[in-house]
Short mmCIF file of C-alpha atoms in Angstrom, two decimals:
data_model
loop_
_atom_site.label_atom_id
_atom_site.label_comp_id
_atom_site.label_asym_id
_atom_site.label_seq_id
_atom_site.Cartn_x
_atom_site.Cartn_y
_atom_site.Cartn_z
CA MET A 150 -35.42 100.42 -110.07
CA LYS A 151 -33.01 99.08 -112.31
CA PHE A 152 -30.32 96.59 -110.16
CA THR A 153 -27.17 96.39 -111.23
CA ASN A 154 -26.55 92.19 -111.53
CA THR A 155 -29.41 90.53 -110.18
CA VAL A 156 -30.09 86.33 -110.23
CA ALA A 157 -32.93 84.50 -110.33
CA ALA A 158 -33.07 80.77 -109.07
CA LEU A 159 -35.31 78.32 -110.54
CA ALA A 160 -36.29 75.58 -108.32
CA THR A 161 -38.46 73.19 -109.43
CA ALA A 162 -38.89 69.34 -107.90
CA GLY A 163 -39.28 65.82 -109.91
CA LEU A 164 -41.49 63.61 -107.73
CA ALA A 165 -40.18 60.01 -106.10
CA THR A 166 -42.77 57.77 -106.93
CA ALA A 167 -45.65 57.32 -108.81
CA HIS A 168 -47.56 58.16 -105.50
CA GLY A 169 -44.51 60.33 -103.78
CA HIS A 170 -45.58 64.34 -103.64
CA GLY A 171 -42.90 67.68 -102.80
CA HIS A 172 -44.74 68.01 -99.79
CA ALA A 173 -45.91 65.56 -97.12
CA HIS A 174 -49.55 63.93 -98.76
CA HIS A 175 -51.58 61.35 -97.26
CA HIS A 176 -52.67 58.93 -99.89
CA LYS A 177 -55.57 57.21 -99.77
CA ARG A 178 -55.40 53.79 -101.68
CA ALA A 179 -58.70 51.43 -102.36
CA ALA A 180 -56.84 48.23 -101.02
CA GLU A 181 -55.28 49.89 -98.20
CA THR A 182 -55.55 51.91 -95.08
CA GLU A 183 -52.30 53.13 -94.30
CA THR A 184 -50.65 57.27 -95.87
CA VAL A 185 -47.88 57.23 -97.25
CA SER A 186 -45.62 60.25 -97.24
CA VAL A 187 -42.56 61.02 -100.49
CA PRO A 188 -40.81 63.64 -100.43
CA GLY A 189 -39.82 65.03 -103.91
CA PRO A 190 -35.62 66.30 -104.25
CA VAL A 191 -35.27 69.71 -105.10
CA VAL A 192 -33.06 70.97 -108.30
CA TYR A 193 -32.07 74.84 -109.13
CA ASP A 194 -31.58 76.45 -111.77
CA PHE A 195 -30.17 79.70 -112.34
CA VAL A 196 -30.25 83.19 -114.70
CA VAL A 197 -28.54 86.07 -114.08
CA MET A 198 -29.67 89.77 -115.28
CA ASP A 199 -27.47 91.05 -117.67
CA PRO A 200 -27.97 95.58 -117.76
CA SER A 201 -25.80 95.47 -120.83
CA LYS A 202 -29.33 93.65 -122.27
CA SER A 203 -31.60 96.32 -120.59
CA GLY A 204 -32.32 93.60 -117.30
CA SER A 205 -32.67 90.73 -119.64
CA PRO A 206 -31.84 86.92 -118.11
CA GLU A 207 -28.90 84.83 -118.81
CA ALA A 208 -28.36 81.55 -117.88
CA ILE A 209 -26.24 81.31 -115.24
CA SER A 210 -24.38 78.13 -113.72
CA VAL A 211 -25.51 76.99 -109.82
CA ASP A 212 -21.98 76.88 -109.21
CA ASP A 213 -20.83 80.34 -110.32
CA ALA A 214 -24.04 81.44 -108.71
CA CYS A 215 -23.13 79.90 -105.29
CA LYS A 216 -19.69 80.80 -105.60
CA GLY A 217 -20.95 84.78 -105.94
CA LEU A 218 -23.40 83.55 -102.55
CA ALA A 219 -20.42 82.28 -100.72
CA GLU A 220 -17.99 85.47 -101.91
CA HIS A 221 -20.99 88.27 -101.11
CA LYS A 222 -21.13 89.06 -104.34
CA PHE A 223 -24.88 87.80 -104.51
CA GLU A 224 -27.48 88.44 -101.50
CA TRP A 225 -30.93 87.31 -101.65
CA LEU A 226 -33.65 90.02 -103.13
CA ASP A 227 -36.73 88.25 -102.35
CA GLY A 228 -37.59 85.63 -100.66
CA ALA A 229 -34.00 83.19 -99.40
CA ILE A 230 -33.65 79.80 -101.06
CA ALA A 231 -31.53 78.37 -98.37
CA ALA A 232 -30.81 74.63 -99.74
CA ALA A 233 -30.01 76.20 -103.50
CA CYS A 234 -26.30 76.15 -102.33
CA PRO A 235 -24.32 74.33 -99.98
CA SER A 236 -23.22 76.82 -98.10
CA SER A 237 -25.45 80.57 -98.26
CA THR A 238 -25.72 82.52 -96.05
CA THR A 239 -28.17 85.51 -96.57
CA SER A 240 -29.89 87.83 -93.45
CA SER A 241 -31.92 85.57 -92.19
CA SER A 242 -31.37 82.67 -93.30
CA THR A 243 -27.83 80.02 -93.30
CA SER A 244 -28.07 75.90 -94.92
CA THR A 245 -25.93 73.66 -95.58
CA ALA A 246 -28.06 71.28 -98.11
CA THR A 247 -27.09 70.21 -100.97
CA PRO A 248 -28.60 71.54 -104.35
CA THR A 249 -30.48 68.03 -104.56
CA SER A 250 -32.09 67.89 -100.39
CA THR A 251 -34.64 67.04 -100.00
CA SER A 252 -34.65 68.00 -96.55
CA THR A 253 -37.74 71.54 -97.60
CA PRO A 254 -38.81 70.57 -100.71
CA ALA A 255 -40.36 72.56 -102.97
CA PRO A 256 -44.12 72.50 -104.41
CA THR A 257 -44.13 69.59 -106.99
CA SER A 258 -46.74 71.66 -109.06
CA THR A 259 -44.36 75.03 -109.45
CA ILE A 260 -41.21 77.03 -109.65
CA ALA A 261 -40.40 78.73 -106.91
CA PRO A 262 -37.66 82.54 -107.76
CA ALA A 263 -35.97 84.29 -106.15
CA ILE A 264 -33.73 87.01 -106.60
CA LEU A 265 -30.22 87.98 -105.47
CA GLN A 266 -28.56 91.01 -106.38
CA GLU A 267 -24.98 92.19 -106.09
CA THR A 268 -23.99 93.67 -102.90
CA ALA A 269 -23.22 97.18 -103.80
CA ALA A 270 -23.64 100.52 -101.94
CA ALA A 271 -25.07 102.59 -104.08
CA ILE A 272 -27.69 99.32 -104.86
CA THR A 273 -31.16 100.05 -102.60
CA PRO A 274 -32.66 97.50 -101.28
CA ALA A 275 -35.82 95.68 -102.78
CA SER A 276 -39.45 96.12 -100.84
CA SER A 277 -40.99 93.14 -99.88
CA THR A 278 -42.61 92.03 -102.67
CA SER A 279 -46.59 93.46 -103.78
CA THR A 280 -49.32 90.65 -103.49
CA ALA A 281 -52.03 93.53 -104.06
CA GLU A 282 -54.85 92.00 -106.67
CA PRO A 283 -54.61 93.98 -110.70
CA THR A 284 -56.68 96.56 -110.54
CA SER A 285 -59.96 96.32 -112.61
CA SER A 286 -58.46 97.33 -115.74
CA SER A 287 -55.25 94.83 -115.68
CA THR A 288 -57.64 92.02 -114.85
CA SER A 289 -60.14 92.58 -118.95
CA SER A 290 -57.10 92.68 -120.04
CA VAL A 291 -55.35 90.27 -118.94
CA SER A 292 -58.92 88.08 -119.62
CA THR A 293 -59.46 88.93 -122.72
CA ALA A 294 -55.52 88.03 -123.92
CA ALA A 295 -56.41 84.67 -121.96
CA ALA A 296 -59.68 84.14 -123.62
CA THR A 297 -58.79 85.57 -126.88
CA SER A 298 -55.72 82.90 -127.16
CA SER A 299 -57.76 79.70 -126.46
CA SER A 300 -60.29 80.04 -128.72
CA SER A 301 -57.38 80.48 -130.87
CA SER A 302 -57.12 76.03 -129.77
CA SER A 303 -58.67 73.24 -131.19
CA SER A 304 -62.05 72.93 -130.50
CA SER A 305 -61.81 69.01 -128.95
CA SER A 306 -59.75 70.31 -126.85
CA SER A 307 -61.28 68.13 -123.67
CA SER A 308 -59.36 70.99 -121.26
CA SER A 309 -60.95 73.87 -122.02
CA SER A 310 -64.17 72.21 -123.87
CA GLY A 311 -67.01 73.21 -121.55
CA ALA A 312 -66.48 75.44 -120.18
CA THR A 313 -69.57 78.41 -119.29
CA GLY A 314 -69.57 80.39 -117.09
CA LEU A 315 -66.14 82.55 -116.66
CA ASP A 316 -67.37 86.23 -116.02
CA ALA A 317 -70.34 84.52 -112.94
CA ASP A 318 -69.97 85.27 -109.64
CA PHE A 319 -70.32 81.42 -107.81
CA PRO A 320 -73.23 81.47 -105.43
CA ASP A 321 -71.13 81.00 -102.02
CA GLY A 322 -72.83 78.62 -100.36
CA GLU A 323 -76.08 77.80 -102.51
CA ILE A 324 -74.25 74.78 -104.64
CA ASP A 325 -74.36 71.00 -102.90
CA CYS A 326 -70.97 69.69 -102.78
CA GLY A 327 -72.42 66.65 -104.63
CA THR A 328 -73.42 69.04 -107.26
CA PHE A 329 -70.22 70.01 -110.21
CA PRO A 330 -69.77 73.65 -110.75
CA SER A 331 -69.69 73.51 -114.36
CA GLU A 332 -71.82 76.67 -114.87
CA TYR A 333 -69.06 78.55 -113.11
CA GLY A 334 -65.97 78.25 -116.02
CA ALA A 335 -65.05 74.65 -113.68
CA ILE A 336 -63.76 71.42 -115.69
CA ALA A 337 -65.04 68.32 -114.85
CA LEU A 338 -63.49 65.63 -114.86
CA ASP A 339 -65.17 62.55 -115.29
CA TYR A 340 -61.94 60.28 -116.20
CA LEU A 341 -61.21 60.72 -112.57
CA GLY A 342 -63.56 59.47 -110.91
CA LEU A 343 -64.36 61.99 -108.28
CA GLY A 344 -67.02 63.79 -109.14
CA GLY A 345 -65.69 65.74 -112.64
CA TYR A 346 -63.01 67.48 -109.08
CA SER A 347 -59.65 67.85 -110.71
CA GLY A 348 -58.49 67.03 -106.58
CA ILE A 349 -60.50 66.03 -103.27
CA GLN A 350 -58.62 66.62 -100.27
CA TYR A 351 -59.24 64.96 -96.51
CA VAL A 352 -58.33 67.60 -93.45
CA THR A 353 -57.58 67.96 -89.90
CA LEU A 354 -57.53 71.30 -88.15
CA ILE A 355 -56.08 70.73 -85.46
CA ASP A 356 -55.21 74.14 -83.57
CA ASP A 357 -55.96 76.67 -86.49
CA LEU A 358 -53.42 74.60 -89.39
CA VAL A 359 -54.18 71.88 -90.87
CA SER A 360 -52.58 68.41 -89.24
CA ASP A 361 -53.26 65.72 -91.75
CA ILE A 362 -54.58 65.55 -95.53
CA VAL A 363 -55.69 62.17 -96.68
CA THR A 364 -56.01 62.19 -101.27
CA ALA A 365 -59.18 61.09 -102.41
CA VAL A 366 -58.64 57.98 -104.81
CA THR A 367 -61.51 57.56 -107.56
CA GLY A 368 -65.25 56.59 -105.95
CA ASP A 369 -64.85 58.83 -103.38
CA GLU A 370 -66.78 62.42 -102.89
CA CYS A 371 -66.90 65.88 -102.26
CA HIS A 372 -68.40 65.91 -98.60
CA ASN A 373 -68.62 67.41 -94.96
CA GLY A 374 -64.96 68.52 -94.20
CA ALA A 375 -63.25 67.77 -97.86
CA MET A 376 -61.67 70.51 -99.88
CA CYS A 377 -62.26 70.74 -103.38
CA SER A 378 -60.58 71.09 -106.70
CA TYR A 379 -61.30 72.00 -110.62
CA ALA A 380 -60.12 72.24 -113.50
CA CYS A 381 -60.25 75.02 -115.66
CA PRO A 382 -60.21 76.22 -119.42
CA ALA A 383 -56.31 76.98 -120.36
CA GLY A 384 -55.72 80.06 -120.32
CA TYR A 385 -57.38 80.07 -116.62
CA GLN A 386 -56.11 79.01 -112.94
CA LYS A 387 -58.18 78.16 -110.05
CA SER A 388 -58.53 81.07 -107.28
CA GLN A 389 -59.44 79.35 -104.60
CA TRP A 390 -57.59 78.39 -101.50
CA PRO A 391 -57.33 79.30 -97.85
CA THR A 392 -55.69 81.21 -95.84
CA THR A 393 -55.43 77.73 -94.01
CA GLN A 394 -52.24 75.85 -94.83
CA GLY A 395 -50.20 72.50 -93.99
CA SER A 396 -49.19 72.40 -90.54
CA THR A 397 -45.47 71.36 -93.07
CA GLY A 398 -46.08 73.06 -95.44
CA GLN A 399 -48.51 70.09 -97.45
CA SER A 400 -50.63 72.54 -100.08
CA VAL A 401 -54.39 72.90 -100.09
CA GLY A 402 -57.19 74.43 -101.63
CA GLY A 403 -60.56 73.93 -104.22
CA LEU A 404 -63.69 75.09 -102.45
CA GLN A 405 -64.50 74.04 -99.06
CA CYS A 406 -68.01 71.74 -98.31
CA LYS A 407 -69.69 72.63 -95.63
CA ASN A 408 -72.80 71.52 -93.87
CA GLY A 409 -73.17 69.97 -97.38
CA LYS A 410 -73.11 73.17 -99.89
CA LEU A 411 -69.94 74.83 -101.51
CA HIS A 412 -68.07 77.52 -100.35
CA LEU A 413 -65.52 79.83 -101.27
CA THR A 414 -62.51 80.08 -99.83
CA ASN A 415 -60.48 82.49 -101.22
CA SER A 416 -62.82 86.21 -100.51
CA LYS A 417 -61.02 87.90 -103.05
CA HIS A 418 -61.94 85.95 -105.67
CA LYS A 419 -66.11 85.88 -106.42
CA GLN A 420 -65.17 83.85 -109.83
CA LEU A 421 -63.97 80.40 -109.07
CA CYS A 422 -61.88 80.40 -112.83
CA ILE A 423 -58.94 83.44 -113.88
CA ALA A 424 -56.70 84.83 -116.10
CA GLY A 425 -52.27 84.09 -115.56
CA VAL A 426 -50.58 86.99 -116.66
CA GLY A 427 -51.01 85.73 -120.11
CA GLY A 428 -48.07 85.41 -123.87
CA VAL A 429 -47.03 81.46 -122.86
CA HIS A 430 -48.16 79.24 -124.99
CA VAL A 431 -48.15 75.44 -126.38
CA LYS A 432 -47.29 74.94 -130.73
CA ASN A 433 -47.83 71.63 -131.86
CA GLN A 434 -45.78 71.35 -135.26
CA MET A 435 -46.84 67.85 -135.14
CA SER A 436 -49.75 65.85 -136.89
CA THR A 437 -50.35 63.54 -133.33
CA ASP A 438 -51.90 65.74 -130.20
CA VAL A 439 -50.48 65.29 -126.96
CA ALA A 440 -51.39 65.12 -123.40
CA VAL A 441 -49.68 68.21 -121.76
CA CYS A 442 -50.66 67.72 -117.40
CA ARG A 443 -50.74 70.72 -115.07
CA THR A 444 -50.55 70.15 -111.56
CA ASP A 445 -53.61 70.68 -108.65
CA TYR A 446 -51.77 73.58 -107.09
CA PRO A 447 -52.35 74.37 -103.94
CA GLY A 448 -53.94 71.50 -103.56
CA THR A 449 -53.35 68.00 -104.41
CA GLU A 450 -50.36 68.65 -106.45
CA SER A 451 -51.43 65.07 -108.88
CA GLU A 452 -51.34 66.09 -112.81
CA THR A 453 -54.57 66.03 -113.56
CA VAL A 454 -54.64 69.49 -115.31
CA PRO A 455 -55.42 68.88 -118.74
CA LEU A 456 -54.60 70.36 -122.09
CA ALA A 457 -54.56 69.06 -125.09
CA ALA A 458 -52.26 70.13 -127.70
CA SER A 459 -53.74 69.68 -130.66
CA SER A 460 -51.65 68.85 -133.72
CA GLY A 461 -51.08 71.60 -135.76
CA ASN A 462 -52.71 73.87 -133.00
CA THR A 463 -51.79 76.46 -130.76
CA HIS A 464 -52.49 76.31 -127.02
CA PRO A 465 -52.46 79.12 -123.74
CA LEU A 466 -50.40 77.66 -121.21
CA THR A 467 -51.48 79.53 -117.69
CA CYS A 468 -48.39 81.02 -115.81
CA PRO A 469 -50.06 82.94 -112.50
CA ASP A 470 -49.12 85.92 -111.63
CA GLY A 471 -46.71 85.39 -108.45
CA ASP A 472 -46.65 88.17 -106.97
CA SER A 473 -50.45 88.82 -106.18
CA TYR A 474 -50.75 84.16 -106.79
CA PHE A 475 -51.15 81.42 -104.39
CA ASN A 476 -47.46 81.64 -102.27
CA TRP A 477 -45.63 79.08 -100.65
CA GLU A 478 -44.08 80.07 -97.01
CA GLY A 479 -43.62 83.80 -98.22
CA LYS A 480 -42.34 82.89 -101.66
CA ALA A 481 -44.64 83.76 -104.70
CA THR A 482 -45.43 79.70 -107.27
CA SER A 483 -45.77 78.99 -110.19
CA ALA A 484 -47.23 76.29 -112.55
CA GLN A 485 -45.90 73.10 -113.45
CA TYR A 486 -45.78 71.10 -116.24
CA TYR A 487 -45.69 67.05 -117.47
CA VAL A 488 -45.17 66.51 -120.90
CA ASN A 489 -46.61 62.82 -122.44
CA PRO A 490 -45.07 61.13 -125.19
CA LYS A 491 -47.39 62.05 -128.41
CA GLY A 492 -50.71 60.19 -129.19
CA VAL A 493 -51.71 59.76 -125.04
CA SER A 494 -54.68 60.81 -123.98
CA THR A 495 -55.16 63.94 -121.64
CA GLU A 496 -57.44 61.21 -119.86
CA LYS A 497 -55.22 58.35 -120.30
CA GLY A 498 -51.99 60.91 -119.15
CA CYS A 499 -53.26 63.69 -116.87
CA GLN A 500 -53.80 61.17 -113.88
CA TRP A 501 -51.64 59.24 -111.30
CA GLY A 502 -49.47 56.22 -113.20
CA ASP A 503 -47.89 52.80 -112.49
CA GLY A 504 -45.13 52.44 -114.12
CA SER A 505 -45.38 50.84 -116.07
CA GLU A 506 -45.67 53.61 -119.06
CA ALA A 507 -44.21 56.94 -119.26
CA ILE A 508 -47.52 58.85 -118.84
CA GLY A 509 -48.48 60.84 -116.14
CA ASN A 510 -46.57 61.65 -113.09
CA TRP A 511 -43.20 59.25 -114.92
CA ALA A 512 -43.75 61.05 -118.49
CA PRO A 513 -40.12 61.66 -119.01
CA ILE A 514 -40.65 65.73 -119.46
CA ASN A 515 -41.66 68.96 -117.47
CA LEU A 516 -42.39 72.34 -118.58
CA GLY A 517 -41.59 75.47 -116.15
CA VAL A 518 -44.35 78.87 -116.44
CA GLY A 519 -43.45 81.07 -113.69
CA TYR A 520 -44.32 84.84 -113.04
CA THR A 521 -42.83 87.84 -111.20
CA SER A 522 -41.61 92.06 -111.58
CA SER A 523 -38.60 90.80 -113.46
CA GLY A 524 -40.67 89.33 -115.45
CA LYS A 525 -41.71 85.21 -116.86
CA PHE A 526 -38.99 82.88 -116.23
CA LEU A 527 -39.70 79.21 -118.78
CA SER A 528 -37.85 76.13 -117.76
CA ILE A 529 -37.77 73.04 -119.56
CA PHE A 530 -36.49 69.94 -117.15
CA PRO A 531 -36.01 65.92 -117.07
CA ASN A 532 -38.87 64.47 -114.87
CA THR A 533 -35.40 63.21 -112.44
CA PRO A 534 -35.53 61.44 -110.53
CA THR A 535 -39.38 59.82 -111.13
CA THR A 536 -37.86 58.81 -114.41
CA THR A 537 -35.20 58.50 -116.74
CA LYS A 538 -37.05 58.00 -119.84
CA LYS A 539 -36.15 60.14 -123.43
CA LEU A 540 -40.02 62.31 -124.38
CA ASP A 541 -40.55 60.62 -128.45
CA PHE A 542 -40.35 63.71 -130.07
CA ASN A 543 -37.82 67.56 -129.51
CA VAL A 544 -39.48 70.61 -127.91
CA LYS A 545 -38.05 74.33 -127.87
CA LEU A 546 -38.45 77.33 -126.27
CA VAL A 547 -39.04 81.08 -128.92
CA GLY A 548 -40.18 83.75 -128.71
CA ASP A 549 -40.04 87.64 -129.48
CA ASN A 550 -37.41 88.03 -126.16
CA LEU A 551 -36.08 85.57 -124.93
CA SER A 552 -32.40 85.91 -122.66
CA ASP A 553 -31.16 82.41 -124.21
CA GLU A 554 -31.31 79.53 -126.27
CA CYS A 555 -33.45 76.31 -124.49
CA ARG A 556 -34.27 73.48 -125.59
CA TYR A 557 -34.79 69.40 -126.11
CA GLU A 558 -33.42 67.92 -129.37
CA ASP A 559 -33.35 63.79 -129.13
CA GLY A 560 -32.90 63.10 -125.41
CA THR A 561 -30.48 66.35 -124.82
CA PHE A 562 -30.95 70.00 -123.46
CA TYR A 563 -29.07 72.36 -125.46
CA ASP A 564 -28.83 76.27 -125.21
CA SER A 565 -26.98 79.09 -126.84
CA ASN A 566 -23.34 77.44 -125.51
CA GLY A 567 -24.48 73.93 -127.22
CA ALA A 568 -25.40 70.94 -125.32
CA ILE A 569 -25.70 71.31 -121.08
CA SER A 570 -23.94 69.53 -118.69
CA GLY A 571 -25.76 67.18 -116.78
CA ASN A 572 -28.24 66.80 -119.12
CA SER A 573 -30.76 69.43 -116.77
CA GLY A 574 -32.91 70.73 -118.22
CA CYS A 575 -33.13 75.02 -119.18
CA THR A 576 -34.35 77.90 -118.21
CA VAL A 577 -34.80 81.50 -119.94
CA GLY A 578 -36.70 84.96 -119.60
CA VAL A 579 -38.45 86.43 -121.34
CA THR A 580 -38.62 90.71 -120.75
CA SER A 581 -42.16 90.69 -123.31
CA GLY A 582 -43.86 89.61 -125.32
CA ASN A 583 -45.34 85.74 -126.16
CA ALA A 584 -42.93 83.18 -125.60
CA TYR A 585 -44.14 79.35 -126.92
CA TYR A 586 -43.51 76.19 -126.15
CA VAL A 587 -42.65 73.65 -129.58
CA PHE A 588 -43.51 70.66 -130.06
CA TYR A 589 -42.00 69.04 -133.57
CA GLU A 590 -40.57 66.05 -134.68
#
């Protein structure tokens, strides 16, 4: 189905403090008994579909997109993001929140795409987003592509070393909770001190909803009642999360520890790690390695899933299929990555920082990677308001079919029109082929 004019709003959320999340999570601390909950603000970036360029999306300002909504020239096609504009009315929701409102923050780990279409009688409304799983043949081809791309990466990468059993079915309810499932594709992150897990959530259930979540700290264990999340190799993502999610929008993910054994929480997948849609990579052209850290989502939403982008090599980034992967409150989600300064190890950069250095959740730059039926949407944006530090190298997007230019150079963001007003980042669409985040000096 071809639309005359569609707009995609990509919503990304930064971290408010060193221990803040986009949703309300409680964080257990070694020397304290109290818990805290700090939401992060939401920033929106819009692109418009131009039919004269075969549907390739182009950048559009927030003001123009919101004006189009206010004048009823546009309407939401998929999930509405009511807080994206000062006043955007849809058939399902009305909001007067500003774009930086924290009243309904999006997940810190994702871009939440929402599509607008021109309000014309000749345009047929799109059907609801499909959540059907990919066919076995398409899944096989995606897995092969991800595996091939991963094999071209440096063997020294801490994010992909030691991965075995990617295709093995997980023996539901047979493995002790204290035994990390490394023989089934998961990557042990021993540096976090959580028994190899990327995050552990102790949850309280009330009336089939998670009413309270306490996030484990170093030294805690995966024990009865815990949701135990895990990392997968580059190009892959965890397949496990329960239907039951947080009562106030928090995300929950991983295997469940029940009666001392690990249990699957998503019956659609028997393997712990599944491939993304492929076609998105990091290419490090510098002489120094870079730690690129993905948020553990759905789950703790902390940036603990590591990719060591080694010097001179190309590595796959996981791009979730928004039509079949985890949905947040009915909306498609995608991946968010934190880019650390050059030379920072994944062991140091892919965990919570204390603000004394521009690393971890204080890293200067974020990457957003998402996919829906409209295509891939890739972004580079600052990690504000958490930090105003500048990255000590440059990042640009290159590829076969990009809708626009997007680069971060010497601390400033640029698109095809030059420096971006407000220095708020940039987003491009990818209709086909490969795209690369290039790190250069």
